[in-house]
mmCIF file of C-alpha atoms in Angstrom:
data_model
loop_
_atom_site.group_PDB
_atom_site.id
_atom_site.type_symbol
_atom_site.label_atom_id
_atom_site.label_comp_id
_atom_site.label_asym_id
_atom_site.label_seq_id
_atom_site.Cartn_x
_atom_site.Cartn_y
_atom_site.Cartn_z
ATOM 1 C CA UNK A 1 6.887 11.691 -109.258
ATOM 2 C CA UNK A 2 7.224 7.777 -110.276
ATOM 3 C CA UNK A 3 5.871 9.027 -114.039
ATOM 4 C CA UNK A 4 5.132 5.064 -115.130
ATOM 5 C CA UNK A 5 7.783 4.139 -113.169
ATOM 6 C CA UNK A 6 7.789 1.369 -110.990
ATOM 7 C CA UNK A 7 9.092 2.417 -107.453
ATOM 8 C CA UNK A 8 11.784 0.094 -107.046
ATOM 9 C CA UNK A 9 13.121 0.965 -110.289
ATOM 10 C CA UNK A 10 12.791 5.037 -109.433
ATOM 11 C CA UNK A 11 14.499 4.305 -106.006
ATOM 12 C CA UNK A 12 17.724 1.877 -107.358
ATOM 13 C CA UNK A 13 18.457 5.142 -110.103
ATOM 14 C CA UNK A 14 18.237 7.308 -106.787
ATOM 15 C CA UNK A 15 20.939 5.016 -105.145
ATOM 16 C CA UNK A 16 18.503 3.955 -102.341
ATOM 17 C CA UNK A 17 18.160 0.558 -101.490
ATOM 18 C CA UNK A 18 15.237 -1.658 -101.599
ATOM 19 C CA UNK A 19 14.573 -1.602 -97.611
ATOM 20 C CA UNK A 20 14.152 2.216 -98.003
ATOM 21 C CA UNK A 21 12.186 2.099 -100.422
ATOM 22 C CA UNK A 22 9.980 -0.815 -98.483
ATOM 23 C CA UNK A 23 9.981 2.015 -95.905
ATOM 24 C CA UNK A 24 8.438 4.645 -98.014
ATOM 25 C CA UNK A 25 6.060 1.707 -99.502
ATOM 26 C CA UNK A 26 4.673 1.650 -96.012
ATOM 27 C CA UNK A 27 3.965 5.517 -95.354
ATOM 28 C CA UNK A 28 7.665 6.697 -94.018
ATOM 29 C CA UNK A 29 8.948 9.583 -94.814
ATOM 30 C CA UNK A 30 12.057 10.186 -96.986
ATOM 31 C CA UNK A 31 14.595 11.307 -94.771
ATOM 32 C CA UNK A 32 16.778 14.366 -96.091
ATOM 33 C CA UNK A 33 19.190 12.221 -97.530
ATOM 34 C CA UNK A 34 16.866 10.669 -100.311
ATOM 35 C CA UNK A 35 14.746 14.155 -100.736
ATOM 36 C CA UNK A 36 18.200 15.630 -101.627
ATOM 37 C CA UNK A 37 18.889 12.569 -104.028
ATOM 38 C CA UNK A 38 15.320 13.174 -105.582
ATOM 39 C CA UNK A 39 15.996 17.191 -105.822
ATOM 40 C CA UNK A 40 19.356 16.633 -107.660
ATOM 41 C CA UNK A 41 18.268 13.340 -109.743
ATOM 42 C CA UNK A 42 14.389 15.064 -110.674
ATOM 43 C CA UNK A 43 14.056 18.013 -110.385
ATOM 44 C CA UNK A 44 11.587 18.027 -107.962
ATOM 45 C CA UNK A 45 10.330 20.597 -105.320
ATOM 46 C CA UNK A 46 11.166 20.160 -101.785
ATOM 47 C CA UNK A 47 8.229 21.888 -100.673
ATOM 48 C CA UNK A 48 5.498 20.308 -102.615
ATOM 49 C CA UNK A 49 7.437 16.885 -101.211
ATOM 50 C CA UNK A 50 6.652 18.053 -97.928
ATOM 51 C CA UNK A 51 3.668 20.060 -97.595
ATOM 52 C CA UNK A 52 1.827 19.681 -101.085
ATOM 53 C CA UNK A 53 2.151 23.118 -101.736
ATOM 54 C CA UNK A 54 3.538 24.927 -104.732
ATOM 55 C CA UNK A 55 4.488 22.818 -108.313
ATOM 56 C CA UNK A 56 5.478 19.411 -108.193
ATOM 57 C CA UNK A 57 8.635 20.268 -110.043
ATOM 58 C CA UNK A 58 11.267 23.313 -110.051
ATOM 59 C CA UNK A 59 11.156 26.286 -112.437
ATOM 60 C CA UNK A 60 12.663 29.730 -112.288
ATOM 61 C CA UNK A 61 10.475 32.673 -112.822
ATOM 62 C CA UNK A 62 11.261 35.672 -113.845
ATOM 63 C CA UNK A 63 9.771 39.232 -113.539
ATOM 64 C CA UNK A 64 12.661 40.915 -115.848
ATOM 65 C CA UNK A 65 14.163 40.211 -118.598
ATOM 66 C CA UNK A 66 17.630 41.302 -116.199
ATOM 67 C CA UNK A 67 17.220 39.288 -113.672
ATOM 68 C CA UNK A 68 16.691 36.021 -116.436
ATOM 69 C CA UNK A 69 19.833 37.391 -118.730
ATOM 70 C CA UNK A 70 21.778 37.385 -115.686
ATOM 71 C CA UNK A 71 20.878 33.581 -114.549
ATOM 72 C CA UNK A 72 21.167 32.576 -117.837
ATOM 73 C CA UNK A 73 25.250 34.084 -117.885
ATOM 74 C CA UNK A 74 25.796 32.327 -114.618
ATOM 75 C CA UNK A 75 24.254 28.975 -116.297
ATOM 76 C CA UNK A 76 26.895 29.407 -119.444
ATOM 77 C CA UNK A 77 29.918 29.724 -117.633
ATOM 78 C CA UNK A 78 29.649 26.189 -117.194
ATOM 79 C CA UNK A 79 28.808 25.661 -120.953
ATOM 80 C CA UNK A 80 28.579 23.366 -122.850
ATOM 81 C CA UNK A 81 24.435 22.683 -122.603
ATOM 82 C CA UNK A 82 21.723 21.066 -123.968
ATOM 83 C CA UNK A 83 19.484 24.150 -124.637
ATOM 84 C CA UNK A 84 15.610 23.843 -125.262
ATOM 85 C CA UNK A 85 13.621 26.469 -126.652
ATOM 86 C CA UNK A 86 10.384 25.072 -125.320
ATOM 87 C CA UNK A 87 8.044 28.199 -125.627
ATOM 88 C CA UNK A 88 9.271 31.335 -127.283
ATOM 89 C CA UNK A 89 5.772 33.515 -127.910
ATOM 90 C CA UNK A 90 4.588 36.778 -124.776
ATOM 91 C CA UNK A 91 6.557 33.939 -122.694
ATOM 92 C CA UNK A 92 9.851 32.239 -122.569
ATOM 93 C CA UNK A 93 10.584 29.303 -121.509
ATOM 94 C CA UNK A 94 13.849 27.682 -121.634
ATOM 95 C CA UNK A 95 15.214 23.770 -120.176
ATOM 96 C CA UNK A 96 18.990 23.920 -119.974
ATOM 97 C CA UNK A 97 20.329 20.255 -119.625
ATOM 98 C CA UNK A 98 23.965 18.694 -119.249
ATOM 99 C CA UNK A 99 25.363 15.038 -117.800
ATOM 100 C CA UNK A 100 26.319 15.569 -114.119
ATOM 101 C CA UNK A 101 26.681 13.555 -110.530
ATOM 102 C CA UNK A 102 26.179 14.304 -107.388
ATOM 103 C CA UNK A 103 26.875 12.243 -104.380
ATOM 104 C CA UNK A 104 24.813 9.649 -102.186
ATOM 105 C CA UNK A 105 26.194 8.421 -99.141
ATOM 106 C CA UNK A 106 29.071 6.677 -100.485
ATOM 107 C CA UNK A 107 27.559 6.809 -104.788
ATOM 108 C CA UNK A 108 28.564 9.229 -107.490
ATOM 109 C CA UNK A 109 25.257 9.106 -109.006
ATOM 110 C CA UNK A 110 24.848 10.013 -112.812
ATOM 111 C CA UNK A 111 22.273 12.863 -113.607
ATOM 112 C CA UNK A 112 20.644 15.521 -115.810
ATOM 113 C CA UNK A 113 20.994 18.461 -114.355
ATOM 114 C CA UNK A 114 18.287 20.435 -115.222
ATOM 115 C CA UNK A 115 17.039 24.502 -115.009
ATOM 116 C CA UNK A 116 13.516 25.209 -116.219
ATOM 117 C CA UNK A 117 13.684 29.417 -116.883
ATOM 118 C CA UNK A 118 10.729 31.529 -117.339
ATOM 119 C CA UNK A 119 10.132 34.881 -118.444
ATOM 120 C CA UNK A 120 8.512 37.550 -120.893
ATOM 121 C CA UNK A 121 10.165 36.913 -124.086
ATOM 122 C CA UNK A 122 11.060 40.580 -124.538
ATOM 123 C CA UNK A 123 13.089 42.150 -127.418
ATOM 124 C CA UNK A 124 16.287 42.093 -124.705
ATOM 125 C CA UNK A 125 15.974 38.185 -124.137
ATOM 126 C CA UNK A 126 15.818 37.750 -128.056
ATOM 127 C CA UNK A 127 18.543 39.942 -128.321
ATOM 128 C CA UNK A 128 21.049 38.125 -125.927
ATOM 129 C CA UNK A 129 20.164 34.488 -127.090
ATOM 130 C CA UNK A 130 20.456 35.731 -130.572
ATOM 131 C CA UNK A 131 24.061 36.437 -129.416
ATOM 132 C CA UNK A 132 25.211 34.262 -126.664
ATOM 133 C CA UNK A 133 24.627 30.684 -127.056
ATOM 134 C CA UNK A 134 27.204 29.867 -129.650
ATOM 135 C CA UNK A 135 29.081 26.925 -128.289
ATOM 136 C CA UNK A 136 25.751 25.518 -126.606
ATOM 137 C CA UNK A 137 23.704 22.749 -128.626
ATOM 138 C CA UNK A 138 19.884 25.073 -129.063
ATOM 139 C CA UNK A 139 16.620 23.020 -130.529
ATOM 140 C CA UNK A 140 13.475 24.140 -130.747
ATOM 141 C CA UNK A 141 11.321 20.385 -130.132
ATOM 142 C CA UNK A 142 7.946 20.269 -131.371
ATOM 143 C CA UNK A 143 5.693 19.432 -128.452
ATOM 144 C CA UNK A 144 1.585 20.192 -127.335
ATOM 145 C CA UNK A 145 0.320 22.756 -126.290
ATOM 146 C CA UNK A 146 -0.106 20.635 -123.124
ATOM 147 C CA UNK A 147 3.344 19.538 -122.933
ATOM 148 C CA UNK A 148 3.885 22.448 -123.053
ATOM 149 C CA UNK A 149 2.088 24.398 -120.387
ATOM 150 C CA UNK A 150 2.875 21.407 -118.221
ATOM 151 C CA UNK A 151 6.606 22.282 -118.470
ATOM 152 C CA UNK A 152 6.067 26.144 -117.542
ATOM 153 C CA UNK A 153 4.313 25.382 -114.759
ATOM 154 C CA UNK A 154 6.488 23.196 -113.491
ATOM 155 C CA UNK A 155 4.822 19.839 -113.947
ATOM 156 C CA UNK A 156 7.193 17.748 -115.800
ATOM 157 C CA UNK A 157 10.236 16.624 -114.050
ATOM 158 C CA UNK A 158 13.574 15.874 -115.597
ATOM 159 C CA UNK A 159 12.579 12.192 -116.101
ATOM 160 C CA UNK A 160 9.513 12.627 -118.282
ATOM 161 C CA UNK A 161 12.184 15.463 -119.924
ATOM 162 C CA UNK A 162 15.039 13.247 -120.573
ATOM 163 C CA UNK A 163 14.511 9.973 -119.507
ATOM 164 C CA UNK A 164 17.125 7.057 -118.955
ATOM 165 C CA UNK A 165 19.142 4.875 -120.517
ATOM 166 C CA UNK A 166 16.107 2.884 -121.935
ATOM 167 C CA UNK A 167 13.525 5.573 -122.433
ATOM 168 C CA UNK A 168 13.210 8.782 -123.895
ATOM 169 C CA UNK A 169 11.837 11.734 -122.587
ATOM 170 C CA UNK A 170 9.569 14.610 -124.176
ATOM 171 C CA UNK A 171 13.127 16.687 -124.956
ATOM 172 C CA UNK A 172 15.496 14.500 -125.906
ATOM 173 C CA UNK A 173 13.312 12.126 -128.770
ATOM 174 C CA UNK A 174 15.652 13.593 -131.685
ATOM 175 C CA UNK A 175 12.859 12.424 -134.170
ATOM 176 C CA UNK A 176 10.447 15.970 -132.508
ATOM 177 C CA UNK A 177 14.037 17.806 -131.747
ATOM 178 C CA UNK A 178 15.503 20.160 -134.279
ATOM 179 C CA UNK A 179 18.099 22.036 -133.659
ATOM 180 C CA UNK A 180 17.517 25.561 -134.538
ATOM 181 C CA UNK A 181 19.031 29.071 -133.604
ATOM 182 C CA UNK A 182 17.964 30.981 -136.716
ATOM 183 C CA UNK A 183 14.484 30.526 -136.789
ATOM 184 C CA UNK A 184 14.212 31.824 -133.257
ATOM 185 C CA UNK A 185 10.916 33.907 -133.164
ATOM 186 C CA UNK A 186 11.135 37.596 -132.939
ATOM 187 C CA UNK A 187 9.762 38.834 -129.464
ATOM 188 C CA UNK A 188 6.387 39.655 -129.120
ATOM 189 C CA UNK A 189 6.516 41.928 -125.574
ATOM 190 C CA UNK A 190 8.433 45.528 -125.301
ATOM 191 C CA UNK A 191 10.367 46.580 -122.630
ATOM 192 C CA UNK A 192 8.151 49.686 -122.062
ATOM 193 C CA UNK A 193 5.126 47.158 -121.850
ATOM 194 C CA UNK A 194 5.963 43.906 -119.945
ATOM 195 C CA UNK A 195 2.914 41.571 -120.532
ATOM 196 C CA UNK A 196 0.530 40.497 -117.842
ATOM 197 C CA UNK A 197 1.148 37.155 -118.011
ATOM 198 C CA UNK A 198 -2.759 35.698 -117.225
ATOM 199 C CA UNK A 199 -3.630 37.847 -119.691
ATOM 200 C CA UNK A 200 -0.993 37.137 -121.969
ATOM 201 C CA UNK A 201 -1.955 33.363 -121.676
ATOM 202 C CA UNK A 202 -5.302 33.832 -122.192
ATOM 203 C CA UNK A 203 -4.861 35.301 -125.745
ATOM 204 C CA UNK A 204 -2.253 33.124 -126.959
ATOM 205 C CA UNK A 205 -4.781 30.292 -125.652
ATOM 206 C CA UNK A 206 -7.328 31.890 -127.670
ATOM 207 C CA UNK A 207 -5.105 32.583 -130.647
ATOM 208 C CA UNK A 208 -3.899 28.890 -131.339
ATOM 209 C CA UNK A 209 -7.175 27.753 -130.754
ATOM 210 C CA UNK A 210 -8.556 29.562 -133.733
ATOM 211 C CA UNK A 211 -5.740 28.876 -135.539
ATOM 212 C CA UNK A 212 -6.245 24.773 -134.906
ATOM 213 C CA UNK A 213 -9.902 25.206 -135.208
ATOM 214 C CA UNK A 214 -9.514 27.476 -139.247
ATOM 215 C CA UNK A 215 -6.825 24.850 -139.819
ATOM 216 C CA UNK A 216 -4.182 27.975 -141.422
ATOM 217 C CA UNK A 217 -0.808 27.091 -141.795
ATOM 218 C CA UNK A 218 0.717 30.187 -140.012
ATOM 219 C CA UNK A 219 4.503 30.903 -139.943
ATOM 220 C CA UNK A 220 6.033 32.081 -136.722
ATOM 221 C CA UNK A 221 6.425 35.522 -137.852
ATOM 222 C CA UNK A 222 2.507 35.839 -138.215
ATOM 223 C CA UNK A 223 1.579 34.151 -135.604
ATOM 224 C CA UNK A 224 3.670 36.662 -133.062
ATOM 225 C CA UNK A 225 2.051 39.242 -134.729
ATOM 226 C CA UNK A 226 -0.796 38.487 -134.331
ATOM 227 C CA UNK A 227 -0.695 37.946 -130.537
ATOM 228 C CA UNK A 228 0.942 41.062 -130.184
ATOM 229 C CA UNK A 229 -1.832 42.743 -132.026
ATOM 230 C CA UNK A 230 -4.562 40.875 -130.063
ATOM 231 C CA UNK A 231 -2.697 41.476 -126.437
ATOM 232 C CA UNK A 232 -2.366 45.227 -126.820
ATOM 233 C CA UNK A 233 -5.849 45.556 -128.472
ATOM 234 C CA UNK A 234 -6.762 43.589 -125.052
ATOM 235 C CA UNK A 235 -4.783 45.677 -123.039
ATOM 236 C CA UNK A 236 -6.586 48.975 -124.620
ATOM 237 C CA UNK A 237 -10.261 47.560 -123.970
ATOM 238 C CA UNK A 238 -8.646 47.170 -120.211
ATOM 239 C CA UNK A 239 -10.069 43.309 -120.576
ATOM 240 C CA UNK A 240 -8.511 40.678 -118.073
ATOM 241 C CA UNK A 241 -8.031 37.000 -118.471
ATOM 242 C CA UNK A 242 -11.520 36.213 -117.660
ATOM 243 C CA UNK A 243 -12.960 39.053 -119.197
ATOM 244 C CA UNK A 244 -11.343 38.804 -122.722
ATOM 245 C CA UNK A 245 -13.183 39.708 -125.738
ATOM 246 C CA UNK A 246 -12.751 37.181 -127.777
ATOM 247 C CA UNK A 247 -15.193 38.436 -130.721
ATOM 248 C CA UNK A 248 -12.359 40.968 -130.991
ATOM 249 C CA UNK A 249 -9.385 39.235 -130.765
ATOM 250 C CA UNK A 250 -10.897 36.933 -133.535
ATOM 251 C CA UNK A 251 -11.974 39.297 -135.603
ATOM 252 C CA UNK A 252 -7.983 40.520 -135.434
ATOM 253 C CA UNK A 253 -7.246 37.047 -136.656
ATOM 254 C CA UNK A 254 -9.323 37.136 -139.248
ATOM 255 C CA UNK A 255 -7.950 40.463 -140.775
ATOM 256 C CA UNK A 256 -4.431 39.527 -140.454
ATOM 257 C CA UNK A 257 -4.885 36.133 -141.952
ATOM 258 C CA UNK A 258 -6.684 37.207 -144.848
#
């Protein structure tokens, strides 16, 4: 939660004071106050706070590409954002960010406020933020593999996202941020055939691996056709995530990169 921050530092941006944070230095518990402040201010889940369970930090998943259109409407009424494309291959995954503040006892406290969406990139998704996002800032940063993964599964918070005033975060370090709306790849997962996601993951996984590994410069456009091909060959053979044949699936790569 601190992500190479020290603690006194984290707590003063929360608006708690130096004896509460003593307190938590000594095993207390944050009272509901400062786990809202935390919530608001990082992003983080109230649940993992308190029980360990679940992912460290919030995300919204999606099992239709309805039910994320219709969040994503509800987000843009209060447009303008900061809109990053931060996976767009079988899944989607979005970080809307804007300045906000929320209140602390008596403090207005300066935030990001941050939504992490995810959901199968489907023709319908493409189609709407192809469409709707005109007076919203979109980039497409260039990030790991890890990075990532560790934002779709709700591992980063909005610190190690965005930062402060001193530091920036994985998002908003313009030198790996372009902004892009046209290249936006073309979606890899049909309505009539919404991706199991383990699998999904698994053959992407696969995919860039081989692709790393042959060292091919492959454009976007390939490269989603090529996991499409690979995840419905999958699908046919009726392999799972840990049962993938991955003889196959590189054997597709080959043929479609030669």
């Amino acid at each position: 939660m601190l992500a190479n921050r020290k603690i006194y530092t984290w707590g003063k941006a929360l608006g708690v004071s130096s004896g509460a944070v003593d307190k938590l230095l000594k095993g207390a518990v944050p009272g509901i106050d400062i786990q809202l402040s935390m919530q608001h201010k990082e992003n983080c889940n109230l649940t993992f706070l308190n029980t360990g369970k679940g992912k460290p930090f919030n995300v919204n998943n999606f099992s239709s590409s309805r039910g994320m259109i219709d969040h994503m409407a509800e987000l843009l009424i209060n447009a303008p954002w900061n809109i990053y494309i931060v996976r767009a291959d079988s899944l989607l995954t979005l970080v809307f960010q804007q300045p906000g503040q929320y209140e602390y006892k008596t403090k207005l406290i300066d935030h990001d406020v941050c939504e992490v969406l995810v959901g199968q990139y489907t023709e319908t998704v493409h189609k709407y933020l192809s469409t709707k996002l005109e007076f919203n800032k979109v980039y497409f940063p260039r990030l790991s593999e890890v990075v990532v993964e560790q934002i779709t599964e709700g591992y980063l918070g909005t610190y190690a996202l965005f930062g402060d005033a001193k530091t920036s975060g994985y998002l908003n370090h313009l030198s790996h941020t372009i902004p892009v709306l046209d290249e936006l790849p073309p979606a890899t997962v049909s309505e009539q055939n919404t991706a199991d996601s383990h699998l999904m993951r698994a053959v992407v996984r696969l995919i860039e691996q081989s692709i790393v590994e042959g060292k091919a410069e492959v454009s976007v456009e390939t490269k989603a056709n090529i996991i499409t091909a690979s995840y419905n060959y999958a699908v046919k053979s009726g392999a799972k995530a840990n049962t993938l044949d991955s003889q196959g699936i590189l054997a597709i790569v080959d043929a479609m990169l030669e």
